[in-house]
XYZ file of C-alpha atoms in Angstrom:
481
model
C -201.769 7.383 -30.246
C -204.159 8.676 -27.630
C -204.962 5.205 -27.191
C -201.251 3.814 -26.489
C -200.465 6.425 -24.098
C -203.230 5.236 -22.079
C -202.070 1.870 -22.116
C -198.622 3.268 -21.547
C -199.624 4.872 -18.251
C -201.854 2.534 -17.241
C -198.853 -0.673 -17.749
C -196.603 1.846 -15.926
C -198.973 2.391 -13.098
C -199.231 -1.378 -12.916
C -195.693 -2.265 -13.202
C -194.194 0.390 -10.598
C -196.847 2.236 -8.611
C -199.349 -1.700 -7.680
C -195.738 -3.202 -6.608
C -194.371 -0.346 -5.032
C -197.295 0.070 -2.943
C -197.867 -3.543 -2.113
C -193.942 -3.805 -1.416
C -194.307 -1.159 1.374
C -197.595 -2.609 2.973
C -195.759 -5.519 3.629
C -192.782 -3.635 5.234
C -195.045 -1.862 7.486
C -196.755 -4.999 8.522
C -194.009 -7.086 9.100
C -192.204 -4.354 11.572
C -195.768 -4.151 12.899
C -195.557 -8.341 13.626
C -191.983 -7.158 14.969
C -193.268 -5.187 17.433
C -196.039 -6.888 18.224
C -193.434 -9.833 19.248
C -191.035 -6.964 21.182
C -194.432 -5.669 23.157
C -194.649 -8.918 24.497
C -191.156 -8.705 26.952
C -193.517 -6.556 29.113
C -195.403 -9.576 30.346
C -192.975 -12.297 29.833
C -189.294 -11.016 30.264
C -187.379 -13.828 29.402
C -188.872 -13.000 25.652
C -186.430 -10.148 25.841
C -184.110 -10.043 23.142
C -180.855 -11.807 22.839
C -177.251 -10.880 22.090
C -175.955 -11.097 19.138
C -172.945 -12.510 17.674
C -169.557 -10.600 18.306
C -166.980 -9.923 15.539
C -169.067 -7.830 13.343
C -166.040 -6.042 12.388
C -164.513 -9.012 10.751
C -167.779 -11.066 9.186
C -170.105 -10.270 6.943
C -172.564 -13.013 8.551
C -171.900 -10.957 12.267
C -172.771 -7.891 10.986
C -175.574 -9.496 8.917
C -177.155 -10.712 11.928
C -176.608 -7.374 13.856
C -178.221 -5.168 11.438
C -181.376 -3.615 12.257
C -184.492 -4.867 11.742
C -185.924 -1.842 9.950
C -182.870 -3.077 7.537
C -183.312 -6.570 7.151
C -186.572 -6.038 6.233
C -186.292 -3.462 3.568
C -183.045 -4.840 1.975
C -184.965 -7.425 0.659
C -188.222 -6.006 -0.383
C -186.038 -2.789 -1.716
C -183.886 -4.900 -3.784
C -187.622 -6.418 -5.225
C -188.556 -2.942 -6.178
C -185.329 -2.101 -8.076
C -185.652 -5.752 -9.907
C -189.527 -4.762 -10.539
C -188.368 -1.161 -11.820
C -185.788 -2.487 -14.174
C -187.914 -5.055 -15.523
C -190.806 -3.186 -16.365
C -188.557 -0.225 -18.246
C -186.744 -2.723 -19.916
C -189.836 -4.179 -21.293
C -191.023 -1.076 -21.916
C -188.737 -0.312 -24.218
C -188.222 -3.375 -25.654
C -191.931 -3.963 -26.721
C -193.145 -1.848 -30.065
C -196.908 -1.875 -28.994
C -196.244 1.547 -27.017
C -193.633 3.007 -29.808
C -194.170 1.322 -33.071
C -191.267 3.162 -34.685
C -188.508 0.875 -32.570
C -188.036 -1.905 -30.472
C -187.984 -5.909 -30.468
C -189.092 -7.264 -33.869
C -192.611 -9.357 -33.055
C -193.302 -7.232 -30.595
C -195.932 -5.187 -32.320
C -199.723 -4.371 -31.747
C -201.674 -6.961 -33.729
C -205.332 -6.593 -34.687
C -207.498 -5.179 -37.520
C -209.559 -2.528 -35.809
C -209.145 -0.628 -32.409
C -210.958 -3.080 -30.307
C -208.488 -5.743 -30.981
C -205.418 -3.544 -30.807
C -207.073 -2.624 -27.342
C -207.333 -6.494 -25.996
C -203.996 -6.495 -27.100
C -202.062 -4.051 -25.782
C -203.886 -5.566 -22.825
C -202.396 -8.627 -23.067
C -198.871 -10.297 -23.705
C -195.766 -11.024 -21.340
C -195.254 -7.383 -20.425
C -197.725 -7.655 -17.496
C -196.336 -10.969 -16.013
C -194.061 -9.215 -13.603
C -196.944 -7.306 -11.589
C -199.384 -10.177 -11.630
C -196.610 -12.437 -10.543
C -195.638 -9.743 -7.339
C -199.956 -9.725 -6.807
C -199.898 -13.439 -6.495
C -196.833 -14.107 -4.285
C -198.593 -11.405 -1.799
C -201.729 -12.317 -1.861
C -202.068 -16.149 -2.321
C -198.472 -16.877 -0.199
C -196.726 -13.701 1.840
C -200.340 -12.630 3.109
C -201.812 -15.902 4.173
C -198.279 -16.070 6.024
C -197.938 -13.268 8.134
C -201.400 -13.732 9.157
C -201.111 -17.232 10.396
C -197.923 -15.626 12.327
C -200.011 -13.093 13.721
C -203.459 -14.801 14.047
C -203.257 -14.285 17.826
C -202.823 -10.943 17.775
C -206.015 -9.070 18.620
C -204.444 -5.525 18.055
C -206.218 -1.833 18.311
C -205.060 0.082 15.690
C -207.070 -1.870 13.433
C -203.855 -3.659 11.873
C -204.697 -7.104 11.416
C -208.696 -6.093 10.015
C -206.604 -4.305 7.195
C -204.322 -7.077 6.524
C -207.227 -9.801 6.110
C -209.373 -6.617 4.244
C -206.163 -6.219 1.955
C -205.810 -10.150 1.113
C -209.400 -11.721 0.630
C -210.077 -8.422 -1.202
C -206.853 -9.522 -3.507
C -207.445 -13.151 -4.275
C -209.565 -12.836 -6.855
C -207.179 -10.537 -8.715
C -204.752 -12.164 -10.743
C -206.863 -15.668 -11.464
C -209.915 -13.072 -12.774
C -207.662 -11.106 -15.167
C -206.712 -13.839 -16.406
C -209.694 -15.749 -17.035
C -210.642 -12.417 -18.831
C -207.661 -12.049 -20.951
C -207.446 -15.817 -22.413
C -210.825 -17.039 -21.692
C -212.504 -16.553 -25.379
C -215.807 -16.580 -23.430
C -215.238 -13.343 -21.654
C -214.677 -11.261 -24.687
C -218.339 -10.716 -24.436
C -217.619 -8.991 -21.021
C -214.225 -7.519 -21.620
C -216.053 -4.722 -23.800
C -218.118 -3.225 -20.659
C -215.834 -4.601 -17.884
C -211.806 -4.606 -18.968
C -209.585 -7.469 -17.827
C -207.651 -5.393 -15.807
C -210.639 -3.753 -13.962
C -210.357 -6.499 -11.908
C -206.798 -6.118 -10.500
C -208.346 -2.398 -10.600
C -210.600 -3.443 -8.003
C -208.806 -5.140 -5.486
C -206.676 -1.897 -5.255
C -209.796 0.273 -4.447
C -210.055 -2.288 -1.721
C -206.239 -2.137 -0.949
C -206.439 1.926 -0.880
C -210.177 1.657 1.396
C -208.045 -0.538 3.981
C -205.042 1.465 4.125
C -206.314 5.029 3.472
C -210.049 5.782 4.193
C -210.371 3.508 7.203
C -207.023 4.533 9.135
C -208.469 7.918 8.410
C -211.511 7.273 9.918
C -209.577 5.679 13.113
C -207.432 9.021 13.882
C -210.685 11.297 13.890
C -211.970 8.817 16.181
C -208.815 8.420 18.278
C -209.045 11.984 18.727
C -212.271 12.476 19.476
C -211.501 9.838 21.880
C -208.885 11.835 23.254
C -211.055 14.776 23.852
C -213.562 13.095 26.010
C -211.584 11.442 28.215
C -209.735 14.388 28.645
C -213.710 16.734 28.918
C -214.858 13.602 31.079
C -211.873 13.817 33.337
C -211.887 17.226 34.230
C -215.657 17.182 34.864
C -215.046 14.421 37.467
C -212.557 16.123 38.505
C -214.826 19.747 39.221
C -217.647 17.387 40.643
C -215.144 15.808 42.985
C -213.602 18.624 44.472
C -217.066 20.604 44.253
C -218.706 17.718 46.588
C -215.805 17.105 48.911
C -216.251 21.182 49.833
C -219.770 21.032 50.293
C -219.559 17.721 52.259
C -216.822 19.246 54.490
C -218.330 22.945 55.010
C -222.335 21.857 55.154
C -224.203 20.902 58.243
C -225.690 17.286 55.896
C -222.240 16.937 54.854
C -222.738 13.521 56.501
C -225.829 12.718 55.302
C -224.406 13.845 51.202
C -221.675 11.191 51.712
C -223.834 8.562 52.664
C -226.103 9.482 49.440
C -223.503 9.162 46.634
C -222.154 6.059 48.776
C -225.552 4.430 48.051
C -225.579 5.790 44.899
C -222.159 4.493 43.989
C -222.922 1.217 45.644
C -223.917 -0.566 42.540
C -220.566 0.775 41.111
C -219.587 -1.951 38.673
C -215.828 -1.959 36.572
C -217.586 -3.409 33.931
C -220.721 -1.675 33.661
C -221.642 -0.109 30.538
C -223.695 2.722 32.152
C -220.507 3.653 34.619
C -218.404 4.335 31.689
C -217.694 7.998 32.005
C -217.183 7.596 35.381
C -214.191 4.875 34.562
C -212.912 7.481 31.805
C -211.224 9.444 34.762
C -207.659 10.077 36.697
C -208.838 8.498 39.739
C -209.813 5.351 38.507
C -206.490 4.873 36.563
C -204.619 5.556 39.623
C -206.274 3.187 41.485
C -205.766 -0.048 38.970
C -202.260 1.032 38.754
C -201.947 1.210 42.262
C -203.704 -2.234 43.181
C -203.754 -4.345 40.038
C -202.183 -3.114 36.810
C -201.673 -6.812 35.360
C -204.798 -6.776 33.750
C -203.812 -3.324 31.937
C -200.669 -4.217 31.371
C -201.673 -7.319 29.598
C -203.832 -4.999 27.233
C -201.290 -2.030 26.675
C -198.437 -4.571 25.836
C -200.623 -7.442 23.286
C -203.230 -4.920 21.995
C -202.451 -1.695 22.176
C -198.259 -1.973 21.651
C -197.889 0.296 24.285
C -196.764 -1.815 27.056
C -193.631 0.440 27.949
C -196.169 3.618 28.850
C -197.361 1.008 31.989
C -194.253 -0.413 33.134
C -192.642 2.618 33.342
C -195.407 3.858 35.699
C -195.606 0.751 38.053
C -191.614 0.300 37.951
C -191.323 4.254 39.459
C -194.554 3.456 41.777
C -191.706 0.880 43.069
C -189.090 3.089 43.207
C -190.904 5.417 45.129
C -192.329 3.460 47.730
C -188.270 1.900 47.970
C -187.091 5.636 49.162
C -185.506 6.491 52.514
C -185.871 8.836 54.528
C -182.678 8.240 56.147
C -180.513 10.960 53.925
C -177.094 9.305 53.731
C -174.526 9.491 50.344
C -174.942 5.565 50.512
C -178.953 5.475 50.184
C -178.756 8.285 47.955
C -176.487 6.583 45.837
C -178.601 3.715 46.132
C -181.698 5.503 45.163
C -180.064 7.182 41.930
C -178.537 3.641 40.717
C -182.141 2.347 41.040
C -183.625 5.826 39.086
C -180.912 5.597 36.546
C -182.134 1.769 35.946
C -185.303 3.480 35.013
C -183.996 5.862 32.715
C -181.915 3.289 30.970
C -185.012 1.017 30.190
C -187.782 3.706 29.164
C -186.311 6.752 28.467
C -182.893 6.741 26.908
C -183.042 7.561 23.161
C -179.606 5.577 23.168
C -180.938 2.591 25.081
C -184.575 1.870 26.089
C -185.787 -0.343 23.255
C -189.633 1.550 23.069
C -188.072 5.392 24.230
C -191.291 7.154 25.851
C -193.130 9.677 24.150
C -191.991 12.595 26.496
C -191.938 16.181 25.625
C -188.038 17.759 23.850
C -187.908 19.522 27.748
C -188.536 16.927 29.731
C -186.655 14.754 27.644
C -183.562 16.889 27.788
C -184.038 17.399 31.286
C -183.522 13.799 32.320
C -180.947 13.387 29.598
C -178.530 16.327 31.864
C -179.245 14.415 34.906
C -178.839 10.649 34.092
C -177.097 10.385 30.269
C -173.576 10.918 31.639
C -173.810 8.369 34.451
C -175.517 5.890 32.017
C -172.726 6.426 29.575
C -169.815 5.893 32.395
C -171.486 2.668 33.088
C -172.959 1.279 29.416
C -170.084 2.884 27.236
C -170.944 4.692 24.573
C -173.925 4.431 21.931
C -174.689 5.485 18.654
C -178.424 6.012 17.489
C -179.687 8.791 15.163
C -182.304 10.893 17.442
C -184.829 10.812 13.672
C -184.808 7.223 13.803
C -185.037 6.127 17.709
C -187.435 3.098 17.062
C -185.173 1.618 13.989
C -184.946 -1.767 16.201
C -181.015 -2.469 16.326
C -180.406 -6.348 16.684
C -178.288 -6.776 20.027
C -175.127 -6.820 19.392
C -172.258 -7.881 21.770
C -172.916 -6.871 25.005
C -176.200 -5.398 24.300
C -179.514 -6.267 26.162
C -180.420 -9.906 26.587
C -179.758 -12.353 28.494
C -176.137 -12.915 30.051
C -174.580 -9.752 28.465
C -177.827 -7.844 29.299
C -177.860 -4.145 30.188
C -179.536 -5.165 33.057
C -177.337 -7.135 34.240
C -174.274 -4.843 33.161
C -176.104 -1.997 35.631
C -176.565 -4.454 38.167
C -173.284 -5.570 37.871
C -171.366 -1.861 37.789
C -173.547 0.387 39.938
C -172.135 4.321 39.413
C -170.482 5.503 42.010
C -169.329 8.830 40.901
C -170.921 12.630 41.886
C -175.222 12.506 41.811
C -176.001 15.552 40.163
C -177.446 17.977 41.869
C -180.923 18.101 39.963
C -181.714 14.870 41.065
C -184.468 14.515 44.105
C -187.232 12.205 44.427
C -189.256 14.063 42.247
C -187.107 13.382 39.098
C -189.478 11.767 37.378
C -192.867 13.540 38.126
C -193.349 15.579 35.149
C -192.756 12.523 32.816
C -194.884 10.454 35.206
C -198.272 12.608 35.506
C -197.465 13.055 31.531
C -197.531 9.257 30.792
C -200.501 9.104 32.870
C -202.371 11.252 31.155
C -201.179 9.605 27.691
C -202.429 6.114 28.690
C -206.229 8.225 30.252
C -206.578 9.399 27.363
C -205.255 6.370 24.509
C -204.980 3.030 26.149
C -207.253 3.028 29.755
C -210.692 3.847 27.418
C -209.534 1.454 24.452
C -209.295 -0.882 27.655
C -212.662 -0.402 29.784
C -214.812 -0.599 26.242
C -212.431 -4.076 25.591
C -213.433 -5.489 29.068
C -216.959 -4.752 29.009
C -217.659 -5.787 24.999
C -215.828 -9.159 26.382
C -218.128 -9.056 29.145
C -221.251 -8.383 26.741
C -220.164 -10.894 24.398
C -220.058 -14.027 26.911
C -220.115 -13.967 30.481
C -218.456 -17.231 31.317
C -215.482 -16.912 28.383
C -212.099 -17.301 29.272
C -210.164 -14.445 27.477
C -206.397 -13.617 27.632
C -207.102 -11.132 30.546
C -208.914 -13.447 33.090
C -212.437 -13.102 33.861
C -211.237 -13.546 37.426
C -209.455 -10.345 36.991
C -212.030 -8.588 35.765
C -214.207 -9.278 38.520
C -211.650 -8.469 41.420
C -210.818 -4.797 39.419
C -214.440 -4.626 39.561
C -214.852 -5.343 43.590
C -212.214 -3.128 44.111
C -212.827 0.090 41.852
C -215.948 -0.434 43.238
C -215.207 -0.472 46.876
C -212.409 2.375 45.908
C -215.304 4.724 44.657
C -217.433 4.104 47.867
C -214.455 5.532 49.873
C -213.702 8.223 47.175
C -217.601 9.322 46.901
């Protein structure tokens, strides 16, 4: 009996927990795929997504089409895992090898001594369902997604687990059952048991999801903490030599020395890396030539949203008056309220921005009602604000874009009184710091290991680019030193 049980938990653990888990890997990477494709509106807005069909209300197809993403995706696979439950119960209770005293007649353990009862209960139709799930992910959905993603070089280590995850998989299925039917690996099967080898591919599967994402936070955060330590050292130095260069008598002669010192300053240069990792070097690609980091934010690091928001209220700043009349204020507010619609409502922006509950709420009592008088009302549940709604009538896209529906109806009601120019600072220098500490050092190390790796190699960020940021972060730090 000891025996059975085993088997019992171990055909269990292969018939629920193996799908189950497999099922869910593949949700995750196909919304991953989904926003990988979303990410890429931020460099190519015509990708942006279009309306869908009216009449939801009255057709099943409409409101097919209109459901979420996060839906369409998990209907599917959730409806697989039900079927998979069901079936493996079923069996379960059907078959008399785990309770000889009822079930299916012919259905009971055969063999004359344990070892064969043991290849037994090992074997038989009971176990088709899981290796059939294992080969339809690993030999078909896998291969797949991966050819659909294959140009995806992404940060977060995504498309290394997916490959890890499959070629890890393939031999699965074909080895088990090689073992199980093959009479010439009974010799084996003793020391090594057929399903050891489905066994191992889910170490693998459980190294690639578990240990190595694992591995990636405690570096992301250690990340995090020397940008942020490098930053404010710069910082000290900075303001510690711009006081002794303005209060000594060689303050003249100090500038000129970290000019020359700075004059082999080079964007891509290993050695200058710490001096990259700061505020004032951010500012400055924003400020002259964000494309470059935009490109990486939006393809690599699926944060595109954290730079456009920053460059589009760079723009709106520099489009302020300082003529003070209720037309250019109204103006100015329409413009800001654009802004709020596209990064920061929870009820429209399609990527919100990670922004503090204060400064959230903050912005939400300034520009929500105005955005409502002019969108209409929205429903979204604030625990779910990335769920990916498919546009429905009306929604953004092209034609019956919000976009064009703010362009179209400007607000012209009361501005509220909280709103200034300086709206958006907080949520500004808080971005900032976000992207200096998260995407601008994931992007200096990808520039200069591109740089390392071949010199004269065309890559999706031009090597032309990389060599004017590098002229002029270097010319900026002359000045700045």
């Amino acid at each position: 009996m000891p025996v059975i049980l085993a088997y019992s938990i171990q055909y269990f653990f292969m018939g629920i927990w193996f799908p189950l888990g497999v099922a869910l890997f593949h949700a995750s990477n196909s919304r991953f795929l989904h926003v990988a494709k979303l990410q890429k509106q931020y460099m190519q807005p015509e990708l942006r997504s279009k309306s869908g069909c009216n009449g939801a209300d009255s057709s099943w197809i409409c409101r097919s089409r209109n459901m979420s993403y996060t839906k369409k995706i998990m209907l599917p696979i959730g409806f697989g895992i039900v079927l998979q439950i069901l079936l493996t119960t079923g069996m379960w209770l059907a078959c008399r090898k785990y309770h000889p005293s009822w079930g299916i007649p012919g259905t009971e353990i055969r063999g004359d001594n344990l070892m064969e009862q043991m290849i037994d209960l090992s074997q038989g139709w009971e176990w088709w369902p899981s290796v059939f799930w294992q080969v339809i992910w690993t030999w078909i959905v896998a291969p797949i997604l991966l050819y659909r993603a294959w140009g995806i070089r992404d940060t977060m280590g995504w498309r290394f687990q997916t490959v890890g995850c499959c070629l890890s998989s393939l031999h699965a299925t074909p080895m088990f059952m090689i073992a199980c039917y093959v009479p010439a690996f009974q010799v084996i099967n003793p020391y090594y048991p057929p399903s050891q080898w489905i066994h191992l591919s889910i170490m693998f599967f459980e190294i690639f999801t578990i240990i190595i994402p694992a591995i990636q936070v405690v570096q992301q955060r250690r990340m995090v903490k020397k940008s942020a330590k490098l930053n404010a050292k710069w910082e000290t130095c900075s303001q510690t030599t711009t006081l002794r260069t303005s209060t000594s008598i060689e303050g003249k002669n100090s500038n000129i020395s970290l000019a020359e010192k700075a004059s082999s300053f080079d964007y891509l240069d290993e050695e200058l890396g710490n001096r990259l990792l700061t505020m004032a070097a951010l500012d400055y690609v924003l400020n002259e030539n964000p494309e470059p980091l935009q490109e990486f934010s939006a393809l690599s690091d699926f944060s595109g949203e954290n730079i456009a928001f920053l460059t589009r209220v760079t723009r709106w700043k520099s489009t302020l008056t300082h003529a003070v009349t209720e037309e250019n204020n109204l103006i100015c507010y329409n413009r800001a309220m654009d802004i709020y619609v596209d990064f920061i409502s929870m009820h429209d922006a399609e990527f919100p921005l990670n922004l503090p509950s204060q400064q959230l709420k903050q912005l939400e009592e300034i520009f929500e009602t105005s955005t409502r008088t002019v969108l209409g009302e929205a429903v979204v549940n604030p625990a779910t604000p990335f769920d990916f709604p498919s546009p429905s009538h009306g929604s953004r896209g092209q034609g019956d874009s919000k976009d064009h529906l703010l362009t179209e109806t400007q607000y012209t009601g009361e501005i509220p009184a909280a709103f200034s120019p300086a709206v958006f600072d907080a949520a500004q220098a808080h971005i900032k710091y976000l992207v200096l500490t998260n995407t601008w050092p994931k992007f200096v190390a990808e520039m200069q290991s591109r740089r390392k790796s071949s010199e004269t190699e065309r890559t999706d960020i031009s090597g032309d680019s990389q060599m004017t940021l590098a002229s002029q972060v270097s010319s900026f730090f002359k000045r700045l030193l």
